């Protein structure tokens, strides 16, 4: 009888799409409709709801029985939400998608084609366009400046049009593909970060392990952005972004590079705070910075873990960063061309 039951067990999908929701009612239905229209159909959808009071995730699950719903008793943040979904996912690949990101019909097909074409790569980023103005970018992969400041490449700039697949520092968690085994090997998202910069931290740890990430410019989503947190300059976003940026710098920067760039990081922070002050928005980033310093032991403990797993040195990480100040001030797209793969070794005669 057990064998007969096993015969009828549905096979695992190739991809598990993970969507973490919190008060996502205004956008979730559109996101799920875009997923239903995908030309690549071998995927499951997992909603992880962080105790939303709006009931949107529950309503979506009632309307679509194939959806898998995880209901957290409280708001655990994006990082813990993704980890909860990854633990139950059945796909070889995890596709992380924000509930306010609307993928084009061939989004998953394009990502999976890139994964097939580049089997040595295990993490991929998407082209994110602004949902409000698709002629402008929301991001083309994440960039890490030499000062230890991450940013979305091309954010709010004009869409540059067709581009080849290339290497970026890390994928943005709003629309990315990562191999599930790799995700788990890296320890998943760092739940101590709660929200913001956790995707940069994941991509940084992938680099420390000797891996790399590619952006697939023809895998397109339209991203509304910060729909659940009140906008990119809300108190919530600014507090956690400021706190976590310092923690990720302390946690992930290799030793030689850390001491070399610490003055740059502090100087860049001072410049950013000056801009906040000129806009009358200093309270939230200052609270975030104080919280980061007060609980710096959290970042130091995390550093011990991250550096213990490190397989590459400071030079390899430095080469993956941008050292051009204009890239930072203009939030330029930074995509490095793919290196020509080494030729396969010729087997000995008679092999």
PDB file of C-alpha atoms in Angstrom, residues 8-279:
ATOM      1  CA  UNK A   8       0.704   8.882  -6.903  1.00  0.00           C
ATOM      2  CA  UNK A   9       2.704  11.417  -4.900  1.00  0.00           C
ATOM      3  CA  UNK A  10       2.989  14.593  -7.006  1.00  0.00           C
ATOM      4  CA  UNK A  11       6.489  15.257  -8.259  1.00  0.00           C
ATOM      5  CA  UNK A  12       8.367  18.213  -6.837  1.00  0.00           C
ATOM      6  CA  UNK A  13       8.200  21.397  -8.908  1.00  0.00           C
ATOM      7  CA  UNK A  14      11.321  22.936 -10.393  1.00  0.00           C
ATOM      8  CA  UNK A  15      10.705  26.273  -8.628  1.00  0.00           C
ATOM      9  CA  UNK A  16       9.118  27.386  -5.383  1.00  0.00           C
ATOM     10  CA  UNK A  17       7.981  31.015  -5.556  1.00  0.00           C
ATOM     11  CA  UNK A  18       8.127  32.582  -2.082  1.00  0.00           C
ATOM     12  CA  UNK A  19       6.049  35.678  -1.337  1.00  0.00           C
ATOM     13  CA  UNK A  20       6.225  37.231   2.135  1.00  0.00           C
ATOM     14  CA  UNK A  21       3.141  39.322   2.848  1.00  0.00           C
ATOM     15  CA  UNK A  22       2.287  41.993   5.380  1.00  0.00           C
ATOM     16  CA  UNK A  23      -0.760  44.151   4.720  1.00  0.00           C
ATOM     17  CA  UNK A  24      -0.280  43.444   1.031  1.00  0.00           C
ATOM     18  CA  UNK A  25      -3.956  43.564   0.068  1.00  0.00           C
ATOM     19  CA  UNK A  26      -3.720  46.375  -2.501  1.00  0.00           C
ATOM     20  CA  UNK A  27      -0.976  44.613  -4.501  1.00  0.00           C
ATOM     21  CA  UNK A  28      -1.089  40.878  -3.775  1.00  0.00           C
ATOM     22  CA  UNK A  29      -3.929  40.034  -6.174  1.00  0.00           C
ATOM     23  CA  UNK A  30      -2.099  41.684  -9.077  1.00  0.00           C
ATOM     24  CA  UNK A  31       1.124  39.869  -8.181  1.00  0.00           C
ATOM     25  CA  UNK A  32      -0.614  36.474  -8.086  1.00  0.00           C
ATOM     26  CA  UNK A  33      -2.427  37.167 -11.360  1.00  0.00           C
ATOM     27  CA  UNK A  34       0.940  37.860 -13.008  1.00  0.00           C
ATOM     28  CA  UNK A  35       2.247  34.550 -11.655  1.00  0.00           C
ATOM     29  CA  UNK A  36      -0.732  32.661 -13.089  1.00  0.00           C
ATOM     30  CA  UNK A  37       0.138  34.091 -16.504  1.00  0.00           C
ATOM     31  CA  UNK A  38       3.706  32.709 -16.493  1.00  0.00           C
ATOM     32  CA  UNK A  39       4.784  30.805 -19.592  1.00  0.00           C
ATOM     33  CA  UNK A  40       6.923  28.558 -17.348  1.00  0.00           C
ATOM     34  CA  UNK A  41       4.473  26.501 -15.338  1.00  0.00           C
ATOM     35  CA  UNK A  42       6.561  24.091 -13.267  1.00  0.00           C
ATOM     36  CA  UNK A  43       6.383  26.010  -9.996  1.00  0.00           C
ATOM     37  CA  UNK A  44       4.527  26.175  -6.707  1.00  0.00           C
ATOM     38  CA  UNK A  45       3.558  29.369  -4.879  1.00  0.00           C
ATOM     39  CA  UNK A  46       4.088  29.732  -1.137  1.00  0.00           C
ATOM     40  CA  UNK A  47       2.638  32.704   0.732  1.00  0.00           C
ATOM     41  CA  UNK A  48       4.160  33.491   4.120  1.00  0.00           C
ATOM     42  CA  UNK A  49       1.950  35.940   5.975  1.00  0.00           C
ATOM     43  CA  UNK A  50       3.412  37.922   8.868  1.00  0.00           C
ATOM     44  CA  UNK A  51       0.198  38.280  10.885  1.00  0.00           C
ATOM     45  CA  UNK A  52      -1.376  40.793   8.513  1.00  0.00           C
ATOM     46  CA  UNK A  53      -4.624  42.271   9.841  1.00  0.00           C
ATOM     47  CA  UNK A  54      -6.060  42.702   6.325  1.00  0.00           C
ATOM     48  CA  UNK A  55      -6.642  38.992   5.605  1.00  0.00           C
ATOM     49  CA  UNK A  56      -5.426  39.333   2.004  1.00  0.00           C
ATOM     50  CA  UNK A  57      -3.206  36.244   2.086  1.00  0.00           C
ATOM     51  CA  UNK A  58      -5.977  34.116   3.595  1.00  0.00           C
ATOM     52  CA  UNK A  59      -8.450  35.337   0.968  1.00  0.00           C
ATOM     53  CA  UNK A  60      -5.967  34.504  -1.790  1.00  0.00           C
ATOM     54  CA  UNK A  61      -5.457  30.991  -0.405  1.00  0.00           C
ATOM     55  CA  UNK A  62      -9.209  30.392  -0.236  1.00  0.00           C
ATOM     56  CA  UNK A  63      -9.563  31.479  -3.847  1.00  0.00           C
ATOM     57  CA  UNK A  64      -6.664  29.366  -5.097  1.00  0.00           C
ATOM     58  CA  UNK A  65      -6.377  25.984  -3.320  1.00  0.00           C
ATOM     59  CA  UNK A  66      -3.011  25.275  -4.982  1.00  0.00           C
ATOM     60  CA  UNK A  67      -1.426  28.099  -2.999  1.00  0.00           C
ATOM     61  CA  UNK A  68       0.456  27.024   0.119  1.00  0.00           C
ATOM     62  CA  UNK A  69      -0.087  29.420   3.021  1.00  0.00           C
ATOM     63  CA  UNK A  70       2.108  29.780   6.108  1.00  0.00           C
ATOM     64  CA  UNK A  71       0.571  31.981   8.791  1.00  0.00           C
ATOM     65  CA  UNK A  72       2.958  33.445  11.358  1.00  0.00           C
ATOM     66  CA  UNK A  73       1.525  34.447  14.723  1.00  0.00           C
ATOM     67  CA  UNK A  74       3.387  37.775  14.616  1.00  0.00           C
ATOM     68  CA  UNK A  75       5.315  39.952  12.210  1.00  0.00           C
ATOM     69  CA  UNK A  76       8.685  38.171  12.046  1.00  0.00           C
ATOM     70  CA  UNK A  77      10.081  40.329   9.251  1.00  0.00           C
ATOM     71  CA  UNK A  78      11.069  39.567   5.673  1.00  0.00           C
ATOM     72  CA  UNK A  79      14.142  37.491   6.542  1.00  0.00           C
ATOM     73  CA  UNK A  80      12.324  35.066   8.839  1.00  0.00           C
ATOM     74  CA  UNK A  81       9.399  34.915   6.427  1.00  0.00           C
ATOM     75  CA  UNK A  82      11.621  33.824   3.543  1.00  0.00           C
ATOM     76  CA  UNK A  83      13.330  31.248   5.758  1.00  0.00           C
ATOM     77  CA  UNK A  84       9.972  29.797   6.784  1.00  0.00           C
ATOM     78  CA  UNK A  85       8.984  29.417   3.145  1.00  0.00           C
ATOM     79  CA  UNK A  86      12.334  27.922   2.172  1.00  0.00           C
ATOM     80  CA  UNK A  87      12.041  25.227   4.834  1.00  0.00           C
ATOM     81  CA  UNK A  88       8.845  23.821   3.323  1.00  0.00           C
ATOM     82  CA  UNK A  89       9.646  24.540  -0.343  1.00  0.00           C
ATOM     83  CA  UNK A  90       9.834  21.514  -2.622  1.00  0.00           C
ATOM     84  CA  UNK A  91      11.517  23.098  -5.639  1.00  0.00           C
ATOM     85  CA  UNK A  92      15.195  22.906  -6.498  1.00  0.00           C
ATOM     86  CA  UNK A  93      15.067  26.663  -7.033  1.00  0.00           C
ATOM     87  CA  UNK A  94      13.610  29.418  -4.855  1.00  0.00           C
ATOM     88  CA  UNK A  95      12.165  32.453  -6.613  1.00  0.00           C
ATOM     89  CA  UNK A  96      11.792  35.316  -4.150  1.00  0.00           C
ATOM     90  CA  UNK A  97       9.125  37.778  -5.211  1.00  0.00           C
ATOM     91  CA  UNK A  98       7.748  40.815  -3.392  1.00  0.00           C
ATOM     92  CA  UNK A  99       3.951  41.041  -3.216  1.00  0.00           C
ATOM     93  CA  UNK A 100       4.172  44.422  -4.953  1.00  0.00           C
ATOM     94  CA  UNK A 101       6.285  43.077  -7.842  1.00  0.00           C
ATOM     95  CA  UNK A 102       4.470  42.111 -11.029  1.00  0.00           C
ATOM     96  CA  UNK A 103       6.460  39.750 -13.262  1.00  0.00           C
ATOM     97  CA  UNK A 104       6.180  39.763 -17.029  1.00  0.00           C
ATOM     98  CA  UNK A 105       4.746  36.474 -18.414  1.00  0.00           C
ATOM     99  CA  UNK A 106       8.180  35.115 -19.382  1.00  0.00           C
ATOM    100  CA  UNK A 107       9.941  36.147 -16.127  1.00  0.00           C
ATOM    101  CA  UNK A 108      10.427  32.651 -14.724  1.00  0.00           C
ATOM    102  CA  UNK A 109      11.140  31.196 -18.163  1.00  0.00           C
ATOM    103  CA  UNK A 110      13.963  33.703 -18.676  1.00  0.00           C
ATOM    104  CA  UNK A 111      15.464  33.048 -15.250  1.00  0.00           C
ATOM    105  CA  UNK A 112      15.357  29.293 -15.710  1.00  0.00           C
ATOM    106  CA  UNK A 113      16.896  29.589 -19.169  1.00  0.00           C
ATOM    107  CA  UNK A 114      19.791  31.554 -17.655  1.00  0.00           C
ATOM    108  CA  UNK A 115      20.188  28.937 -14.914  1.00  0.00           C
ATOM    109  CA  UNK A 116      20.375  26.222 -17.582  1.00  0.00           C
ATOM    110  CA  UNK A 117      22.865  28.208 -19.665  1.00  0.00           C
ATOM    111  CA  UNK A 118      25.100  28.956 -16.642  1.00  0.00           C
ATOM    112  CA  UNK A 119      25.063  25.807 -14.486  1.00  0.00           C
ATOM    113  CA  UNK A 120      28.051  27.046 -12.480  1.00  0.00           C
ATOM    114  CA  UNK A 121      25.981  29.983 -11.153  1.00  0.00           C
ATOM    115  CA  UNK A 122      23.393  29.490  -8.438  1.00  0.00           C
ATOM    116  CA  UNK A 123      21.881  32.969  -7.910  1.00  0.00           C
ATOM    117  CA  UNK A 124      20.243  35.323 -10.423  1.00  0.00           C
ATOM    118  CA  UNK A 125      18.801  38.844 -10.342  1.00  0.00           C
ATOM    119  CA  UNK A 126      16.027  40.381 -12.451  1.00  0.00           C
ATOM    120  CA  UNK A 127      15.476  43.679 -14.239  1.00  0.00           C
ATOM    121  CA  UNK A 128      13.121  45.642 -11.987  1.00  0.00           C
ATOM    122  CA  UNK A 129      11.179  48.468 -13.594  1.00  0.00           C
ATOM    123  CA  UNK A 130       9.108  51.053 -11.764  1.00  0.00           C
ATOM    124  CA  UNK A 131       5.477  49.966 -11.783  1.00  0.00           C
ATOM    125  CA  UNK A 132       4.435  53.631 -11.872  1.00  0.00           C
ATOM    126  CA  UNK A 133       6.745  54.488 -14.794  1.00  0.00           C
ATOM    127  CA  UNK A 134       8.123  51.464 -16.678  1.00  0.00           C
ATOM    128  CA  UNK A 135      10.531  53.693 -18.605  1.00  0.00           C
ATOM    129  CA  UNK A 136      12.532  54.014 -15.372  1.00  0.00           C
ATOM    130  CA  UNK A 137      14.461  51.396 -13.445  1.00  0.00           C
ATOM    131  CA  UNK A 138      13.745  50.149  -9.968  1.00  0.00           C
ATOM    132  CA  UNK A 139      17.034  48.233 -10.114  1.00  0.00           C
ATOM    133  CA  UNK A 140      19.306  46.017 -12.239  1.00  0.00           C
ATOM    134  CA  UNK A 141      21.046  44.007  -9.569  1.00  0.00           C
ATOM    135  CA  UNK A 142      22.602  45.319  -6.356  1.00  0.00           C
ATOM    136  CA  UNK A 143      25.898  47.199  -6.343  1.00  0.00           C
ATOM    137  CA  UNK A 144      28.370  47.395  -3.455  1.00  0.00           C
ATOM    138  CA  UNK A 145      30.469  50.544  -3.246  1.00  0.00           C
ATOM    139  CA  UNK A 146      34.004  50.348  -1.914  1.00  0.00           C
ATOM    140  CA  UNK A 147      32.877  52.281   1.159  1.00  0.00           C
ATOM    141  CA  UNK A 148      30.603  49.372   2.077  1.00  0.00           C
ATOM    142  CA  UNK A 149      27.414  51.089   0.873  1.00  0.00           C
ATOM    143  CA  UNK A 150      25.008  48.903  -1.138  1.00  0.00           C
ATOM    144  CA  UNK A 151      22.503  50.311  -3.609  1.00  0.00           C
ATOM    145  CA  UNK A 152      20.222  49.104  -6.377  1.00  0.00           C
ATOM    146  CA  UNK A 153      21.914  49.683  -9.717  1.00  0.00           C
ATOM    147  CA  UNK A 154      20.144  52.321 -11.787  1.00  0.00           C
ATOM    148  CA  UNK A 155      17.469  53.006  -9.153  1.00  0.00           C
ATOM    149  CA  UNK A 156      15.029  55.636 -10.504  1.00  0.00           C
ATOM    150  CA  UNK A 157      17.202  56.193 -13.569  1.00  0.00           C
ATOM    151  CA  UNK A 158      16.132  55.644 -17.190  1.00  0.00           C
ATOM    152  CA  UNK A 159      15.837  52.069 -18.369  1.00  0.00           C
ATOM    153  CA  UNK A 160      18.929  51.483 -20.540  1.00  0.00           C
ATOM    154  CA  UNK A 161      17.172  48.967 -22.786  1.00  0.00           C
ATOM    155  CA  UNK A 162      18.559  45.594 -23.916  1.00  0.00           C
ATOM    156  CA  UNK A 163      21.647  44.373 -22.068  1.00  0.00           C
ATOM    157  CA  UNK A 164      23.462  41.035 -21.977  1.00  0.00           C
ATOM    158  CA  UNK A 165      23.486  38.830 -18.905  1.00  0.00           C
ATOM    159  CA  UNK A 166      26.358  39.865 -16.653  1.00  0.00           C
ATOM    160  CA  UNK A 167      27.740  39.707 -13.142  1.00  0.00           C
ATOM    161  CA  UNK A 168      26.453  41.885 -10.294  1.00  0.00           C
ATOM    162  CA  UNK A 169      27.510  42.051  -6.673  1.00  0.00           C
ATOM    163  CA  UNK A 170      24.251  40.523  -5.406  1.00  0.00           C
ATOM    164  CA  UNK A 171      20.601  40.026  -6.418  1.00  0.00           C
ATOM    165  CA  UNK A 172      17.789  42.151  -5.023  1.00  0.00           C
ATOM    166  CA  UNK A 173      15.458  40.026  -2.886  1.00  0.00           C
ATOM    167  CA  UNK A 174      12.386  41.588  -4.491  1.00  0.00           C
ATOM    168  CA  UNK A 175      12.731  39.372  -7.580  1.00  0.00           C
ATOM    169  CA  UNK A 176      15.540  36.831  -7.525  1.00  0.00           C
ATOM    170  CA  UNK A 177      16.254  33.156  -8.191  1.00  0.00           C
ATOM    171  CA  UNK A 178      18.534  31.128  -5.907  1.00  0.00           C
ATOM    172  CA  UNK A 179      19.187  27.428  -5.620  1.00  0.00           C
ATOM    173  CA  UNK A 180      17.476  26.120  -2.501  1.00  0.00           C
ATOM    174  CA  UNK A 181      20.399  23.948  -1.395  1.00  0.00           C
ATOM    175  CA  UNK A 182      22.736  26.933  -1.671  1.00  0.00           C
ATOM    176  CA  UNK A 183      20.307  29.121   0.272  1.00  0.00           C
ATOM    177  CA  UNK A 184      20.215  26.591   3.097  1.00  0.00           C
ATOM    178  CA  UNK A 185      23.997  26.012   2.995  1.00  0.00           C
ATOM    179  CA  UNK A 186      24.514  29.755   3.497  1.00  0.00           C
ATOM    180  CA  UNK A 187      22.187  29.690   6.508  1.00  0.00           C
ATOM    181  CA  UNK A 188      19.301  31.427   4.749  1.00  0.00           C
ATOM    182  CA  UNK A 189      18.438  35.036   5.455  1.00  0.00           C
ATOM    183  CA  UNK A 190      19.865  36.524   8.654  1.00  0.00           C
ATOM    184  CA  UNK A 191      16.791  36.963  10.846  1.00  0.00           C
ATOM    185  CA  UNK A 192      18.666  39.374  13.126  1.00  0.00           C
ATOM    186  CA  UNK A 193      18.335  41.965  10.350  1.00  0.00           C
ATOM    187  CA  UNK A 194      14.516  41.624  10.349  1.00  0.00           C
ATOM    188  CA  UNK A 195      13.993  43.733   7.229  1.00  0.00           C
ATOM    189  CA  UNK A 196      16.175  45.624   4.709  1.00  0.00           C
ATOM    190  CA  UNK A 197      19.706  44.697   3.553  1.00  0.00           C
ATOM    191  CA  UNK A 198      19.095  41.006   4.272  1.00  0.00           C
ATOM    192  CA  UNK A 199      19.297  40.254   0.554  1.00  0.00           C
ATOM    193  CA  UNK A 200      22.587  42.158   0.269  1.00  0.00           C
ATOM    194  CA  UNK A 201      23.888  40.176   3.244  1.00  0.00           C
ATOM    195  CA  UNK A 202      22.901  36.892   1.569  1.00  0.00           C
ATOM    196  CA  UNK A 203      24.623  37.870  -1.669  1.00  0.00           C
ATOM    197  CA  UNK A 204      27.695  39.052   0.237  1.00  0.00           C
ATOM    198  CA  UNK A 205      27.952  35.706   2.046  1.00  0.00           C
ATOM    199  CA  UNK A 206      27.642  33.963  -1.306  1.00  0.00           C
ATOM    200  CA  UNK A 207      30.644  35.992  -2.508  1.00  0.00           C
ATOM    201  CA  UNK A 208      32.584  35.163   0.653  1.00  0.00           C
ATOM    202  CA  UNK A 209      31.945  31.483  -0.164  1.00  0.00           C
ATOM    203  CA  UNK A 210      33.457  31.981  -3.621  1.00  0.00           C
ATOM    204  CA  UNK A 211      30.179  32.204  -5.551  1.00  0.00           C
ATOM    205  CA  UNK A 212      28.811  34.886  -7.831  1.00  0.00           C
ATOM    206  CA  UNK A 213      25.490  36.302  -9.017  1.00  0.00           C
ATOM    207  CA  UNK A 214      24.264  37.126 -12.507  1.00  0.00           C
ATOM    208  CA  UNK A 215      21.598  39.584 -13.577  1.00  0.00           C
ATOM    209  CA  UNK A 216      19.233  38.471 -16.327  1.00  0.00           C
ATOM    210  CA  UNK A 217      18.098  41.747 -17.949  1.00  0.00           C
ATOM    211  CA  UNK A 218      15.320  40.129 -19.992  1.00  0.00           C
ATOM    212  CA  UNK A 219      13.703  38.669 -16.830  1.00  0.00           C
ATOM    213  CA  UNK A 220      11.484  41.633 -16.014  1.00  0.00           C
ATOM    214  CA  UNK A 221       9.235  42.603 -13.110  1.00  0.00           C
ATOM    215  CA  UNK A 222       7.449  45.865 -12.464  1.00  0.00           C
ATOM    216  CA  UNK A 223       7.994  46.826  -8.844  1.00  0.00           C
ATOM    217  CA  UNK A 224       5.816  49.215  -6.907  1.00  0.00           C
ATOM    218  CA  UNK A 225       8.285  49.377  -4.021  1.00  0.00           C
ATOM    219  CA  UNK A 226       7.851  49.655  -0.231  1.00  0.00           C
ATOM    220  CA  UNK A 227       4.108  49.127  -0.473  1.00  0.00           C
ATOM    221  CA  UNK A 228       3.969  47.595   3.021  1.00  0.00           C
ATOM    222  CA  UNK A 229       6.468  49.873   4.768  1.00  0.00           C
ATOM    223  CA  UNK A 230       5.224  53.304   3.815  1.00  0.00           C
ATOM    224  CA  UNK A 231       7.741  54.153   1.088  1.00  0.00           C
ATOM    225  CA  UNK A 232      11.550  54.106   0.713  1.00  0.00           C
ATOM    226  CA  UNK A 233      11.963  57.211   2.899  1.00  0.00           C
ATOM    227  CA  UNK A 234       9.519  56.202   5.633  1.00  0.00           C
ATOM    228  CA  UNK A 235      10.703  56.128   9.251  1.00  0.00           C
ATOM    229  CA  UNK A 236      10.516  52.319   9.183  1.00  0.00           C
ATOM    230  CA  UNK A 237      12.598  51.932   6.022  1.00  0.00           C
ATOM    231  CA  UNK A 238      15.158  54.557   7.025  1.00  0.00           C
ATOM    232  CA  UNK A 239      15.639  53.169  10.537  1.00  0.00           C
ATOM    233  CA  UNK A 240      16.193  49.564   9.472  1.00  0.00           C
ATOM    234  CA  UNK A 241      18.149  50.527   6.361  1.00  0.00           C
ATOM    235  CA  UNK A 242      20.575  52.623   8.426  1.00  0.00           C
ATOM    236  CA  UNK A 243      20.980  50.074  11.212  1.00  0.00           C
ATOM    237  CA  UNK A 244      21.401  47.098   8.912  1.00  0.00           C
ATOM    238  CA  UNK A 245      23.798  48.809   6.517  1.00  0.00           C
ATOM    239  CA  UNK A 246      26.310  49.226   9.351  1.00  0.00           C
ATOM    240  CA  UNK A 247      25.703  45.684  10.638  1.00  0.00           C
ATOM    241  CA  UNK A 248      26.236  44.150   7.177  1.00  0.00           C
ATOM    242  CA  UNK A 249      29.457  46.153   6.776  1.00  0.00           C
ATOM    243  CA  UNK A 250      30.752  44.906  10.132  1.00  0.00           C
ATOM    244  CA  UNK A 251      29.537  41.357   9.571  1.00  0.00           C
ATOM    245  CA  UNK A 252      30.676  40.609   6.039  1.00  0.00           C
ATOM    246  CA  UNK A 253      33.686  42.771   5.127  1.00  0.00           C
ATOM    247  CA  UNK A 254      36.877  40.643   5.130  1.00  0.00           C
ATOM    248  CA  UNK A 255      39.554  41.749   7.645  1.00  0.00           C
ATOM    249  CA  UNK A 256      42.033  43.649   5.444  1.00  0.00           C
ATOM    250  CA  UNK A 257      39.257  45.318   3.470  1.00  0.00           C
ATOM    251  CA  UNK A 258      37.387  46.188   6.678  1.00  0.00           C
ATOM    252  CA  UNK A 259      40.209  48.259   8.154  1.00  0.00           C
ATOM    253  CA  UNK A 260      40.986  49.829   4.788  1.00  0.00           C
ATOM    254  CA  UNK A 261      37.405  50.966   4.157  1.00  0.00           C
ATOM    255  CA  UNK A 262      36.194  51.748   7.690  1.00  0.00           C
ATOM    256  CA  UNK A 263      37.120  55.468   7.358  1.00  0.00           C
ATOM    257  CA  UNK A 264      35.388  55.528   3.955  1.00  0.00           C
ATOM    258  CA  UNK A 265      32.263  53.944   5.426  1.00  0.00           C
ATOM    259  CA  UNK A 266      32.072  56.407   8.314  1.00  0.00           C
ATOM    260  CA  UNK A 267      32.745  59.329   5.972  1.00  0.00           C
ATOM    261  CA  UNK A 268      30.018  58.204   3.568  1.00  0.00           C
ATOM    262  CA  UNK A 269      27.646  57.846   6.531  1.00  0.00           C
ATOM    263  CA  UNK A 270      28.400  61.431   7.580  1.00  0.00           C
ATOM    264  CA  UNK A 271      27.704  62.694   4.057  1.00  0.00           C
ATOM    265  CA  UNK A 272      24.423  60.788   3.941  1.00  0.00           C
ATOM    266  CA  UNK A 273      23.392  62.135   7.348  1.00  0.00           C
ATOM    267  CA  UNK A 274      24.107  65.672   6.136  1.00  0.00           C
ATOM    268  CA  UNK A 275      21.716  65.113   3.246  1.00  0.00           C
ATOM    269  CA  UNK A 276      19.085  63.750   5.655  1.00  0.00           C
ATOM    270  CA  UNK A 277      19.526  66.829   7.867  1.00  0.00           C
ATOM    271  CA  UNK A 278      19.121  69.196   4.894  1.00  0.00           C
ATOM    272  CA  UNK A 279      15.776  67.505   4.149  1.00  0.00           C
TER     273      UNK A 279
END
